[in-house]
């Protein structure tokens, strides 16, 4: 009885290994290269933000001669003063055209207003929609705010008033989060990536073993073989689950290797993603392979062609991840009832793993068992479906 099951399973695995293009896309390109690309993109953005915070930046200034003290103060903040556009209109056009990230305009009456101790106006031109210049804009605004505070303190001291009187509260910021917890904020998307890679790993096999067989006209002869149809479909689902598990393992190892090259420590983050966590994450997410494989096989069985199955399963992949997005937007904490929802329960537990938070054994048990139960239900439906002669119609 079990011999026929293993024969079908190995047959589907071998057939899928022969399809080099699908294998490269589902098991190599997405699980391996996508995490590498995402991690290096995060690392590049972090390195860029670090460089922007420390490097010398140029600030185009109109009317720099009207505020020599301000210019010296800005230069002390590692800001190089350069000649700006002709006037405010030209500054607006330069910023709007992305020729400049930020331009400072100092009016001719700036010195007089400052001497008369009335608020002296300066104009800062920037484009808030220009995401590439946000760091530079922030540095200039912080420097101007610092100059404002310095001048205010000097004025008060000149009148014998302690500048500290303007600061009735001295707020000490005490961050009780852990480095692992802060890393989880940035790496919370990993669970979505792992589930996506898992599902993609078996999608092409699920399509080929169902809609592909129908399109090639080999489904009817296959069902006519002296093999129980239940064993036949179980072998197909098992083969799909194997490739999903392989895809998941490759994705986990890819992230594990890539995280070593991202300077999260410079942001005070230490992701808890050791080899033990990788193994635990694999064991936690692996039961979802049965759910994904049986669900894809079920949907693909109703399609008439390979292309139609690709369309529907491409949409189906997004369904299990929708609860993750909803919970992420609502910032909901793990609760017992959430553990009965496949994908969502794995996401919540995995975030706690990366955050190095205590993991409830009950939550893990409920998550694994409920996911396996859902997968078993879908598998049973598939078996019942393949016992219907209408499947050949």
PDB file of N, CA and C in Angstrom, residues 265-364:
ATOM      1  N   UNK A 265      24.370  46.208  14.381  1.00  0.00           N
ATOM      2  CA  UNK A 265      24.899  46.573  15.699  1.00  0.00           C
ATOM      3  C   UNK A 265      25.113  48.072  15.824  1.00  0.00           C
ATOM      4  N   UNK A 266      25.385  48.744  14.702  1.00  0.00           N
ATOM      5  CA  UNK A 266      25.589  50.193  14.752  1.00  0.00           C
ATOM      6  C   UNK A 266      24.307  50.940  15.077  1.00  0.00           C
ATOM      7  N   UNK A 267      23.166  50.266  14.916  1.00  0.00           N
ATOM      8  CA  UNK A 267      21.877  50.848  15.291  1.00  0.00           C
ATOM      9  C   UNK A 267      21.404  50.331  16.643  1.00  0.00           C
ATOM     10  N   UNK A 268      22.275  49.619  17.337  1.00  0.00           N
ATOM     11  CA  UNK A 268      21.881  49.056  18.627  1.00  0.00           C
ATOM     12  C   UNK A 268      20.971  47.854  18.489  1.00  0.00           C
ATOM     13  N   UNK A 269      21.069  47.139  17.368  1.00  0.00           N
ATOM     14  CA  UNK A 269      20.224  45.970  17.123  1.00  0.00           C
ATOM     15  C   UNK A 269      21.074  44.713  17.054  1.00  0.00           C
ATOM     16  N   UNK A 270      20.593  43.666  17.676  1.00  0.00           N
ATOM     17  CA  UNK A 270      21.258  42.373  17.618  1.00  0.00           C
ATOM     18  C   UNK A 270      20.210  41.306  17.344  1.00  0.00           C
ATOM     19  N   UNK A 271      20.021  40.925  16.091  1.00  0.00           N
ATOM     20  CA  UNK A 271      18.981  39.935  15.791  1.00  0.00           C
ATOM     21  C   UNK A 271      19.306  38.578  16.383  1.00  0.00           C
ATOM     22  N   UNK A 272      18.326  37.977  17.021  1.00  0.00           N
ATOM     23  CA  UNK A 272      18.488  36.643  17.581  1.00  0.00           C
ATOM     24  C   UNK A 272      18.185  35.633  16.479  1.00  0.00           C
ATOM     25  N   UNK A 273      19.175  35.420  15.619  1.00  0.00           N
ATOM     26  CA  UNK A 273      18.968  34.531  14.477  1.00  0.00           C
ATOM     27  C   UNK A 273      20.157  33.588  14.350  1.00  0.00           C
ATOM     28  N   UNK A 274      20.409  32.874  15.428  1.00  0.00           N
ATOM     29  CA  UNK A 274      21.493  31.902  15.446  1.00  0.00           C
ATOM     30  C   UNK A 274      21.071  30.638  14.708  1.00  0.00           C
ATOM     31  N   UNK A 275      21.994  29.685  14.618  1.00  0.00           N
ATOM     32  CA  UNK A 275      21.685  28.425  13.944  1.00  0.00           C
ATOM     33  C   UNK A 275      20.573  27.679  14.672  1.00  0.00           C
ATOM     34  N   UNK A 276      20.541  27.777  15.993  1.00  0.00           N
ATOM     35  CA  UNK A 276      19.464  27.134  16.755  1.00  0.00           C
ATOM     36  C   UNK A 276      18.104  27.742  16.408  1.00  0.00           C
ATOM     37  N   UNK A 277      18.070  29.065  16.233  1.00  0.00           N
ATOM     38  CA  UNK A 277      16.819  29.730  15.859  1.00  0.00           C
ATOM     39  C   UNK A 277      16.411  29.328  14.444  1.00  0.00           C
ATOM     40  N   UNK A 278      17.388  29.174  13.562  1.00  0.00           N
ATOM     41  CA  UNK A 278      17.097  28.735  12.192  1.00  0.00           C
ATOM     42  C   UNK A 278      16.435  27.358  12.201  1.00  0.00           C
ATOM     43  N   UNK A 279      16.993  26.449  13.003  1.00  0.00           N
ATOM     44  CA  UNK A 279      16.421  25.098  13.095  1.00  0.00           C
ATOM     45  C   UNK A 279      15.022  25.148  13.701  1.00  0.00           C
ATOM     46  N   UNK A 280      14.872  25.946  14.769  1.00  0.00           N
ATOM     47  CA  UNK A 280      13.556  26.070  15.412  1.00  0.00           C
ATOM     48  C   UNK A 280      12.538  26.680  14.455  1.00  0.00           C
ATOM     49  N   UNK A 281      12.974  27.682  13.678  1.00  0.00           N
ATOM     50  CA  UNK A 281      12.068  28.316  12.714  1.00  0.00           C
ATOM     51  C   UNK A 281      11.652  27.328  11.627  1.00  0.00           C
ATOM     52  N   UNK A 282      12.593  26.484  11.204  1.00  0.00           N
ATOM     53  CA  UNK A 282      12.258  25.475  10.188  1.00  0.00           C
ATOM     54  C   UNK A 282      11.214  24.495  10.718  1.00  0.00           C
ATOM     55  N   UNK A 283      11.418  24.020  11.945  1.00  0.00           N
ATOM     56  CA  UNK A 283      10.469  23.074  12.540  1.00  0.00           C
ATOM     57  C   UNK A 283       9.108  23.731  12.770  1.00  0.00           C
ATOM     58  N   UNK A 284       9.119  25.028  13.063  1.00  0.00           N
ATOM     59  CA  UNK A 284       7.864  25.748  13.288  1.00  0.00           C
ATOM     60  C   UNK A 284       7.091  25.951  11.989  1.00  0.00           C
ATOM     61  N   UNK A 285       7.816  26.304  10.916  1.00  0.00           N
ATOM     62  CA  UNK A 285       7.164  26.642   9.648  1.00  0.00           C
ATOM     63  C   UNK A 285       6.904  25.428   8.761  1.00  0.00           C
ATOM     64  N   UNK A 286       7.653  24.357   8.995  1.00  0.00           N
ATOM     65  CA  UNK A 286       7.542  23.183   8.130  1.00  0.00           C
ATOM     66  C   UNK A 286       6.121  22.607   8.058  1.00  0.00           C
ATOM     67  N   UNK A 287       5.364  22.544   9.174  1.00  0.00           N
ATOM     68  CA  UNK A 287       3.986  22.029   9.069  1.00  0.00           C
ATOM     69  C   UNK A 287       3.120  22.801   8.078  1.00  0.00           C
ATOM     70  N   UNK A 288       3.473  24.063   7.847  1.00  0.00           N
ATOM     71  CA  UNK A 288       2.686  24.848   6.892  1.00  0.00           C
ATOM     72  C   UNK A 288       2.869  24.338   5.469  1.00  0.00           C
ATOM     73  N   UNK A 289       3.944  23.557   5.234  1.00  0.00           N
ATOM     74  CA  UNK A 289       4.160  22.998   3.898  1.00  0.00           C
ATOM     75  C   UNK A 289       3.013  22.069   3.512  1.00  0.00           C
ATOM     76  N   UNK A 290       2.514  21.279   4.481  1.00  0.00           N
ATOM     77  CA  UNK A 290       1.381  20.396   4.193  1.00  0.00           C
ATOM     78  C   UNK A 290       0.137  21.208   3.855  1.00  0.00           C
ATOM     79  N   UNK A 291      -0.104  22.267   4.628  1.00  0.00           N
ATOM     80  CA  UNK A 291      -1.262  23.126   4.351  1.00  0.00           C
ATOM     81  C   UNK A 291      -1.146  23.771   2.974  1.00  0.00           C
ATOM     82  N   UNK A 292       0.028  24.335   2.686  1.00  0.00           N
ATOM     83  CA  UNK A 292       0.225  24.991   1.395  1.00  0.00           C
ATOM     84  C   UNK A 292       0.139  24.021   0.230  1.00  0.00           C
ATOM     85  N   UNK A 293       0.757  22.838   0.377  1.00  0.00           N
ATOM     86  CA  UNK A 293       0.765  21.859  -0.713  1.00  0.00           C
ATOM     87  C   UNK A 293      -0.638  21.341  -1.007  1.00  0.00           C
ATOM     88  N   UNK A 294      -1.380  21.007   0.042  1.00  0.00           N
ATOM     89  CA  UNK A 294      -2.735  20.480  -0.160  1.00  0.00           C
ATOM     90  C   UNK A 294      -3.676  21.552  -0.714  1.00  0.00           C
ATOM     91  N   UNK A 295      -3.519  22.790  -0.237  1.00  0.00           N
ATOM     92  CA  UNK A 295      -4.376  23.876  -0.719  1.00  0.00           C
ATOM     93  C   UNK A 295      -4.098  24.181  -2.189  1.00  0.00           C
ATOM     94  N   UNK A 296      -2.811  24.217  -2.563  1.00  0.00           N
ATOM     95  CA  UNK A 296      -2.463  24.476  -3.963  1.00  0.00           C
ATOM     96  C   UNK A 296      -2.924  23.340  -4.869  1.00  0.00           C
ATOM     97  N   UNK A 297      -2.740  22.117  -4.403  1.00  0.00           N
ATOM     98  CA  UNK A 297      -3.182  20.964  -5.194  1.00  0.00           C
ATOM     99  C   UNK A 297      -4.689  20.991  -5.396  1.00  0.00           C
ATOM    100  N   UNK A 298      -5.412  21.368  -4.351  1.00  0.00           N
ATOM    101  CA  UNK A 298      -6.871  21.436  -4.429  1.00  0.00           C
ATOM    102  C   UNK A 298      -7.318  22.472  -5.459  1.00  0.00           C
ATOM    103  N   UNK A 299      -6.744  23.665  -5.385  1.00  0.00           N
ATOM    104  CA  UNK A 299      -7.145  24.728  -6.312  1.00  0.00           C
ATOM    105  C   UNK A 299      -6.715  24.406  -7.744  1.00  0.00           C
ATOM    106  N   UNK A 300      -5.494  23.883  -7.894  1.00  0.00           N
ATOM    107  CA  UNK A 300      -4.996  23.583  -9.239  1.00  0.00           C
ATOM    108  C   UNK A 300      -5.795  22.466  -9.900  1.00  0.00           C
ATOM    109  N   UNK A 301      -6.406  21.591  -9.104  1.00  0.00           N
ATOM    110  CA  UNK A 301      -7.193  20.481  -9.656  1.00  0.00           C
ATOM    111  C   UNK A 301      -8.446  20.966 -10.367  1.00  0.00           C
ATOM    112  N   UNK A 302      -8.911  22.150 -10.019  1.00  0.00           N
ATOM    113  CA  UNK A 302     -10.124  22.687 -10.638  1.00  0.00           C
ATOM    114  C   UNK A 302      -9.831  23.463 -11.919  1.00  0.00           C
ATOM    115  N   UNK A 303      -8.567  23.703 -12.211  1.00  0.00           N
ATOM    116  CA  UNK A 303      -8.212  24.489 -13.395  1.00  0.00           C
ATOM    117  C   UNK A 303      -8.045  23.575 -14.606  1.00  0.00           C
ATOM    118  N   UNK A 304      -8.200  24.159 -15.783  1.00  0.00           N
ATOM    119  CA  UNK A 304      -8.171  23.383 -17.023  1.00  0.00           C
ATOM    120  C   UNK A 304      -6.814  23.399 -17.714  1.00  0.00           C
ATOM    121  N   UNK A 305      -5.979  24.378 -17.386  1.00  0.00           N
ATOM    122  CA  UNK A 305      -4.699  24.492 -18.078  1.00  0.00           C
ATOM    123  C   UNK A 305      -3.619  24.965 -17.113  1.00  0.00           C
ATOM    124  N   UNK A 306      -2.373  24.794 -17.553  1.00  0.00           N
ATOM    125  CA  UNK A 306      -1.220  25.204 -16.752  1.00  0.00           C
ATOM    126  C   UNK A 306      -1.252  26.710 -16.506  1.00  0.00           C
ATOM    127  N   UNK A 307      -1.582  27.461 -17.553  1.00  0.00           N
ATOM    128  CA  UNK A 307      -1.592  28.922 -17.440  1.00  0.00           C
ATOM    129  C   UNK A 307      -2.678  29.395 -16.480  1.00  0.00           C
ATOM    130  N   UNK A 308      -3.859  28.772 -16.551  1.00  0.00           N
ATOM    131  CA  UNK A 308      -4.944  29.143 -15.644  1.00  0.00           C
ATOM    132  C   UNK A 308      -4.564  28.840 -14.197  1.00  0.00           C
ATOM    133  N   UNK A 309      -3.920  27.700 -13.992  1.00  0.00           N
ATOM    134  CA  UNK A 309      -3.490  27.332 -12.638  1.00  0.00           C
ATOM    135  C   UNK A 309      -2.459  28.317 -12.108  1.00  0.00           C
ATOM    136  N   UNK A 310      -1.540  28.749 -12.974  1.00  0.00           N
ATOM    137  CA  UNK A 310      -0.544  29.744 -12.561  1.00  0.00           C
ATOM    138  C   UNK A 310      -1.213  31.029 -12.094  1.00  0.00           C
ATOM    139  N   UNK A 311      -2.228  31.455 -12.807  1.00  0.00           N
ATOM    140  CA  UNK A 311      -2.930  32.692 -12.451  1.00  0.00           C
ATOM    141  C   UNK A 311      -3.590  32.576 -11.088  1.00  0.00           C
ATOM    142  N   UNK A 312      -4.326  31.482 -10.890  1.00  0.00           N
ATOM    143  CA  UNK A 312      -5.060  31.328  -9.634  1.00  0.00           C
ATOM    144  C   UNK A 312      -4.131  31.088  -8.445  1.00  0.00           C
ATOM    145  N   UNK A 313      -3.099  30.286  -8.632  1.00  0.00           N
ATOM    146  CA  UNK A 313      -2.185  30.019  -7.517  1.00  0.00           C
ATOM    147  C   UNK A 313      -1.319  31.231  -7.204  1.00  0.00           C
ATOM    148  N   UNK A 314      -1.057  32.057  -8.213  1.00  0.00           N
ATOM    149  CA  UNK A 314      -0.338  33.304  -7.947  1.00  0.00           C
ATOM    150  C   UNK A 314      -1.108  34.206  -7.008  1.00  0.00           C
ATOM    151  N   UNK A 315      -2.442  34.184  -7.137  1.00  0.00           N
ATOM    152  CA  UNK A 315      -3.296  34.951  -6.220  1.00  0.00           C
ATOM    153  C   UNK A 315      -3.405  34.239  -4.878  1.00  0.00           C
ATOM    154  N   UNK A 316      -3.498  32.903  -4.933  1.00  0.00           N
ATOM    155  CA  UNK A 316      -3.664  32.112  -3.708  1.00  0.00           C
ATOM    156  C   UNK A 316      -2.489  32.281  -2.750  1.00  0.00           C
ATOM    157  N   UNK A 317      -1.287  32.472  -3.298  1.00  0.00           N
ATOM    158  CA  UNK A 317      -0.102  32.642  -2.455  1.00  0.00           C
ATOM    159  C   UNK A 317      -0.256  33.822  -1.504  1.00  0.00           C
ATOM    160  N   UNK A 318      -0.980  34.844  -1.931  1.00  0.00           N
ATOM    161  CA  UNK A 318      -1.136  36.042  -1.113  1.00  0.00           C
ATOM    162  C   UNK A 318      -2.117  35.840   0.036  1.00  0.00           C
ATOM    163  N   UNK A 319      -3.029  34.864  -0.091  1.00  0.00           N
ATOM    164  CA  UNK A 319      -4.085  34.692   0.913  1.00  0.00           C
ATOM    165  C   UNK A 319      -3.542  34.335   2.296  1.00  0.00           C
ATOM    166  N   UNK A 320      -2.649  33.339   2.445  1.00  0.00           N
ATOM    167  CA  UNK A 320      -2.176  32.999   3.792  1.00  0.00           C
ATOM    168  C   UNK A 320      -1.404  34.118   4.479  1.00  0.00           C
ATOM    169  N   UNK A 321      -0.860  35.035   3.686  1.00  0.00           N
ATOM    170  CA  UNK A 321      -0.061  36.104   4.282  1.00  0.00           C
ATOM    171  C   UNK A 321      -0.886  37.339   4.638  1.00  0.00           C
ATOM    172  N   UNK A 322      -2.150  37.373   4.236  1.00  0.00           N
ATOM    173  CA  UNK A 322      -2.986  38.534   4.540  1.00  0.00           C
ATOM    174  C   UNK A 322      -3.160  38.757   6.043  1.00  0.00           C
ATOM    175  N   UNK A 323      -3.421  37.708   6.856  1.00  0.00           N
ATOM    176  CA  UNK A 323      -3.525  37.942   8.308  1.00  0.00           C
ATOM    177  C   UNK A 323      -2.262  38.553   8.905  1.00  0.00           C
ATOM    178  N   UNK A 324      -1.102  38.205   8.340  1.00  0.00           N
ATOM    179  CA  UNK A 324       0.155  38.770   8.845  1.00  0.00           C
ATOM    180  C   UNK A 324       0.178  40.277   8.639  1.00  0.00           C
ATOM    181  N   UNK A 325      -0.235  40.730   7.461  1.00  0.00           N
ATOM    182  CA  UNK A 325      -0.243  42.163   7.172  1.00  0.00           C
ATOM    183  C   UNK A 325      -1.235  42.894   8.069  1.00  0.00           C
ATOM    184  N   UNK A 326      -2.407  42.287   8.287  1.00  0.00           N
ATOM    185  CA  UNK A 326      -3.427  42.924   9.126  1.00  0.00           C
ATOM    186  C   UNK A 326      -2.927  43.084  10.552  1.00  0.00           C
ATOM    187  N   UNK A 327      -2.347  42.020  11.101  1.00  0.00           N
ATOM    188  CA  UNK A 327      -1.834  42.072  12.472  1.00  0.00           C
ATOM    189  C   UNK A 327      -0.679  43.057  12.580  1.00  0.00           C
ATOM    190  N   UNK A 328       0.163  43.134  11.546  1.00  0.00           N
ATOM    191  CA  UNK A 328       1.293  44.071  11.571  1.00  0.00           C
ATOM    192  C   UNK A 328       0.807  45.510  11.605  1.00  0.00           C
ATOM    193  N   UNK A 329      -0.235  45.815  10.830  1.00  0.00           N
ATOM    194  CA  UNK A 329      -0.774  47.175  10.819  1.00  0.00           C
ATOM    195  C   UNK A 329      -1.437  47.518  12.149  1.00  0.00           C
ATOM    196  N   UNK A 330      -2.122  46.547  12.748  1.00  0.00           N
ATOM    197  CA  UNK A 330      -2.838  46.795  14.002  1.00  0.00           C
ATOM    198  C   UNK A 330      -1.949  46.639  15.228  1.00  0.00           C
ATOM    199  N   UNK A 331      -0.713  46.146  15.025  1.00  0.00           N
ATOM    200  CA  UNK A 331       0.242  45.951  16.129  1.00  0.00           C
ATOM    201  C   UNK A 331      -0.361  45.102  17.251  1.00  0.00           C
ATOM    202  N   UNK A 332      -0.994  43.991  16.885  1.00  0.00           N
ATOM    203  CA  UNK A 332      -1.602  43.100  17.872  1.00  0.00           C
ATOM    204  C   UNK A 332      -0.549  42.181  18.475  1.00  0.00           C
ATOM    205  N   UNK A 333      -0.708  41.881  19.753  1.00  0.00           N
ATOM    206  CA  UNK A 333       0.202  40.998  20.455  1.00  0.00           C
ATOM    207  C   UNK A 333      -0.275  39.549  20.319  1.00  0.00           C
ATOM    208  N   UNK A 334       0.653  38.575  20.449  1.00  0.00           N
ATOM    209  CA  UNK A 334       0.251  37.164  20.353  1.00  0.00           C
ATOM    210  C   UNK A 334      -0.796  36.815  21.401  1.00  0.00           C
ATOM    211  N   UNK A 335      -1.848  36.146  20.952  1.00  0.00           N
ATOM    212  CA  UNK A 335      -2.892  35.666  21.857  1.00  0.00           C
ATOM    213  C   UNK A 335      -3.184  34.206  21.532  1.00  0.00           C
ATOM    214  N   UNK A 336      -3.767  33.521  22.497  1.00  0.00           N
ATOM    215  CA  UNK A 336      -3.997  32.085  22.340  1.00  0.00           C
ATOM    216  C   UNK A 336      -4.861  31.789  21.118  1.00  0.00           C
ATOM    217  N   UNK A 337      -5.908  32.586  20.911  1.00  0.00           N
ATOM    218  CA  UNK A 337      -6.814  32.314  19.796  1.00  0.00           C
ATOM    219  C   UNK A 337      -6.149  32.523  18.437  1.00  0.00           C
ATOM    220  N   UNK A 338      -5.099  33.360  18.390  1.00  0.00           N
ATOM    221  CA  UNK A 338      -4.386  33.565  17.127  1.00  0.00           C
ATOM    222  C   UNK A 338      -3.607  32.317  16.708  1.00  0.00           C
ATOM    223  N   UNK A 339      -3.290  31.460  17.671  1.00  0.00           N
ATOM    224  CA  UNK A 339      -2.478  30.284  17.381  1.00  0.00           C
ATOM    225  C   UNK A 339      -3.223  29.246  16.540  1.00  0.00           C
ATOM    226  N   UNK A 340      -4.530  29.401  16.401  1.00  0.00           N
ATOM    227  CA  UNK A 340      -5.306  28.473  15.586  1.00  0.00           C
ATOM    228  C   UNK A 340      -5.314  28.872  14.112  1.00  0.00           C
ATOM    229  N   UNK A 341      -4.708  30.006  13.788  1.00  0.00           N
ATOM    230  CA  UNK A 341      -4.711  30.505  12.406  1.00  0.00           C
ATOM    231  C   UNK A 341      -3.355  30.215  11.766  1.00  0.00           C
ATOM    232  N   UNK A 342      -3.293  29.292  10.798  1.00  0.00           N
ATOM    233  CA  UNK A 342      -2.014  29.014  10.128  1.00  0.00           C
ATOM    234  C   UNK A 342      -1.431  30.273   9.498  1.00  0.00           C
ATOM    235  N   UNK A 343      -0.140  30.333   9.415  1.00  0.00           N
ATOM    236  CA  UNK A 343       0.622  31.477   8.891  1.00  0.00           C
ATOM    237  C   UNK A 343       0.699  32.585   9.929  1.00  0.00           C
ATOM    238  N   UNK A 344      -0.431  33.025  10.454  1.00  0.00           N
ATOM    239  CA  UNK A 344      -0.418  34.083  11.462  1.00  0.00           C
ATOM    240  C   UNK A 344       0.267  33.610  12.733  1.00  0.00           C
ATOM    241  N   UNK A 345      -0.054  32.407  13.182  1.00  0.00           N
ATOM    242  CA  UNK A 345       0.560  31.895  14.411  1.00  0.00           C
ATOM    243  C   UNK A 345       2.069  31.741  14.238  1.00  0.00           C
ATOM    244  N   UNK A 346       2.502  31.242  13.072  1.00  0.00           N
ATOM    245  CA  UNK A 346       3.943  31.106  12.824  1.00  0.00           C
ATOM    246  C   UNK A 346       4.627  32.469  12.816  1.00  0.00           C
ATOM    247  N   UNK A 347       3.964  33.447  12.232  1.00  0.00           N
ATOM    248  CA  UNK A 347       4.531  34.805  12.188  1.00  0.00           C
ATOM    249  C   UNK A 347       4.733  35.367  13.594  1.00  0.00           C
ATOM    250  N   UNK A 348       3.729  35.261  14.431  1.00  0.00           N
ATOM    251  CA  UNK A 348       3.808  35.826  15.783  1.00  0.00           C
ATOM    252  C   UNK A 348       4.883  35.133  16.612  1.00  0.00           C
ATOM    253  N   UNK A 349       4.965  33.816  16.511  1.00  0.00           N
ATOM    254  CA  UNK A 349       5.976  33.078  17.274  1.00  0.00           C
ATOM    255  C   UNK A 349       7.373  33.385  16.749  1.00  0.00           C
ATOM    256  N   UNK A 350       7.512  33.493  15.427  1.00  0.00           N
ATOM    257  CA  UNK A 350       8.825  33.776  14.843  1.00  0.00           C
ATOM    258  C   UNK A 350       9.323  35.159  15.238  1.00  0.00           C
ATOM    259  N   UNK A 351       8.438  36.146  15.289  1.00  0.00           N
ATOM    260  CA  UNK A 351       8.831  37.490  15.730  1.00  0.00           C
ATOM    261  C   UNK A 351       9.334  37.447  17.168  1.00  0.00           C
ATOM    262  N   UNK A 352       8.664  36.676  18.023  1.00  0.00           N
ATOM    263  CA  UNK A 352       9.128  36.522  19.403  1.00  0.00           C
ATOM    264  C   UNK A 352      10.479  35.824  19.453  1.00  0.00           C
ATOM    265  N   UNK A 353      10.708  34.884  18.556  1.00  0.00           N
ATOM    266  CA  UNK A 353      12.007  34.205  18.495  1.00  0.00           C
ATOM    267  C   UNK A 353      13.120  35.198  18.171  1.00  0.00           C
ATOM    268  N   UNK A 354      12.897  36.000  17.122  1.00  0.00           N
ATOM    269  CA  UNK A 354      13.913  36.973  16.709  1.00  0.00           C
ATOM    270  C   UNK A 354      14.128  38.019  17.795  1.00  0.00           C
ATOM    271  N   UNK A 355      13.049  38.349  18.531  1.00  0.00           N
ATOM    272  CA  UNK A 355      13.147  39.327  19.620  1.00  0.00           C
ATOM    273  C   UNK A 355      13.746  38.728  20.880  1.00  0.00           C
ATOM    274  N   UNK A 356      13.991  37.414  20.862  1.00  0.00           N
ATOM    275  CA  UNK A 356      14.521  36.706  22.035  1.00  0.00           C
ATOM    276  C   UNK A 356      13.574  36.811  23.229  1.00  0.00           C
ATOM    277  N   UNK A 357      12.276  36.801  22.927  1.00  0.00           N
ATOM    278  CA  UNK A 357      11.258  36.829  23.969  1.00  0.00           C
ATOM    279  C   UNK A 357      10.909  35.400  24.379  1.00  0.00           C
ATOM    280  N   UNK A 358      10.387  35.223  25.598  1.00  0.00           N
ATOM    281  CA  UNK A 358       9.976  33.878  26.023  1.00  0.00           C
ATOM    282  C   UNK A 358       8.878  33.333  25.107  1.00  0.00           C
ATOM    283  N   UNK A 359       9.023  32.087  24.704  1.00  0.00           N
ATOM    284  CA  UNK A 359       8.059  31.447  23.812  1.00  0.00           C
ATOM    285  C   UNK A 359       7.199  30.479  24.616  1.00  0.00           C
ATOM    286  N   UNK A 360       5.896  30.611  24.474  1.00  0.00           N
ATOM    287  CA  UNK A 360       4.973  29.717  25.166  1.00  0.00           C
ATOM    288  C   UNK A 360       4.929  28.364  24.456  1.00  0.00           C
ATOM    289  N   UNK A 361       5.216  27.302  25.196  1.00  0.00           N
ATOM    290  CA  UNK A 361       5.160  25.953  24.617  1.00  0.00           C
ATOM    291  C   UNK A 361       3.749  25.619  24.157  1.00  0.00           C
ATOM    292  N   UNK A 362       2.757  26.113  24.892  1.00  0.00           N
ATOM    293  CA  UNK A 362       1.367  25.877  24.511  1.00  0.00           C
ATOM    294  C   UNK A 362       1.057  26.529  23.172  1.00  0.00           C
ATOM    295  N   UNK A 363       1.552  27.757  22.977  1.00  0.00           N
ATOM    296  CA  UNK A 363       1.325  28.449  21.712  1.00  0.00           C
ATOM    297  C   UNK A 363       1.957  27.684  20.550  1.00  0.00           C
ATOM    298  N   UNK A 364       3.179  27.183  20.759  1.00  0.00           N
ATOM    299  CA  UNK A 364       3.862  26.431  19.702  1.00  0.00           C
ATOM    300  C   UNK A 364       3.094  25.154  19.375  1.00  0.00           C
TER     301      UNK A 364
END
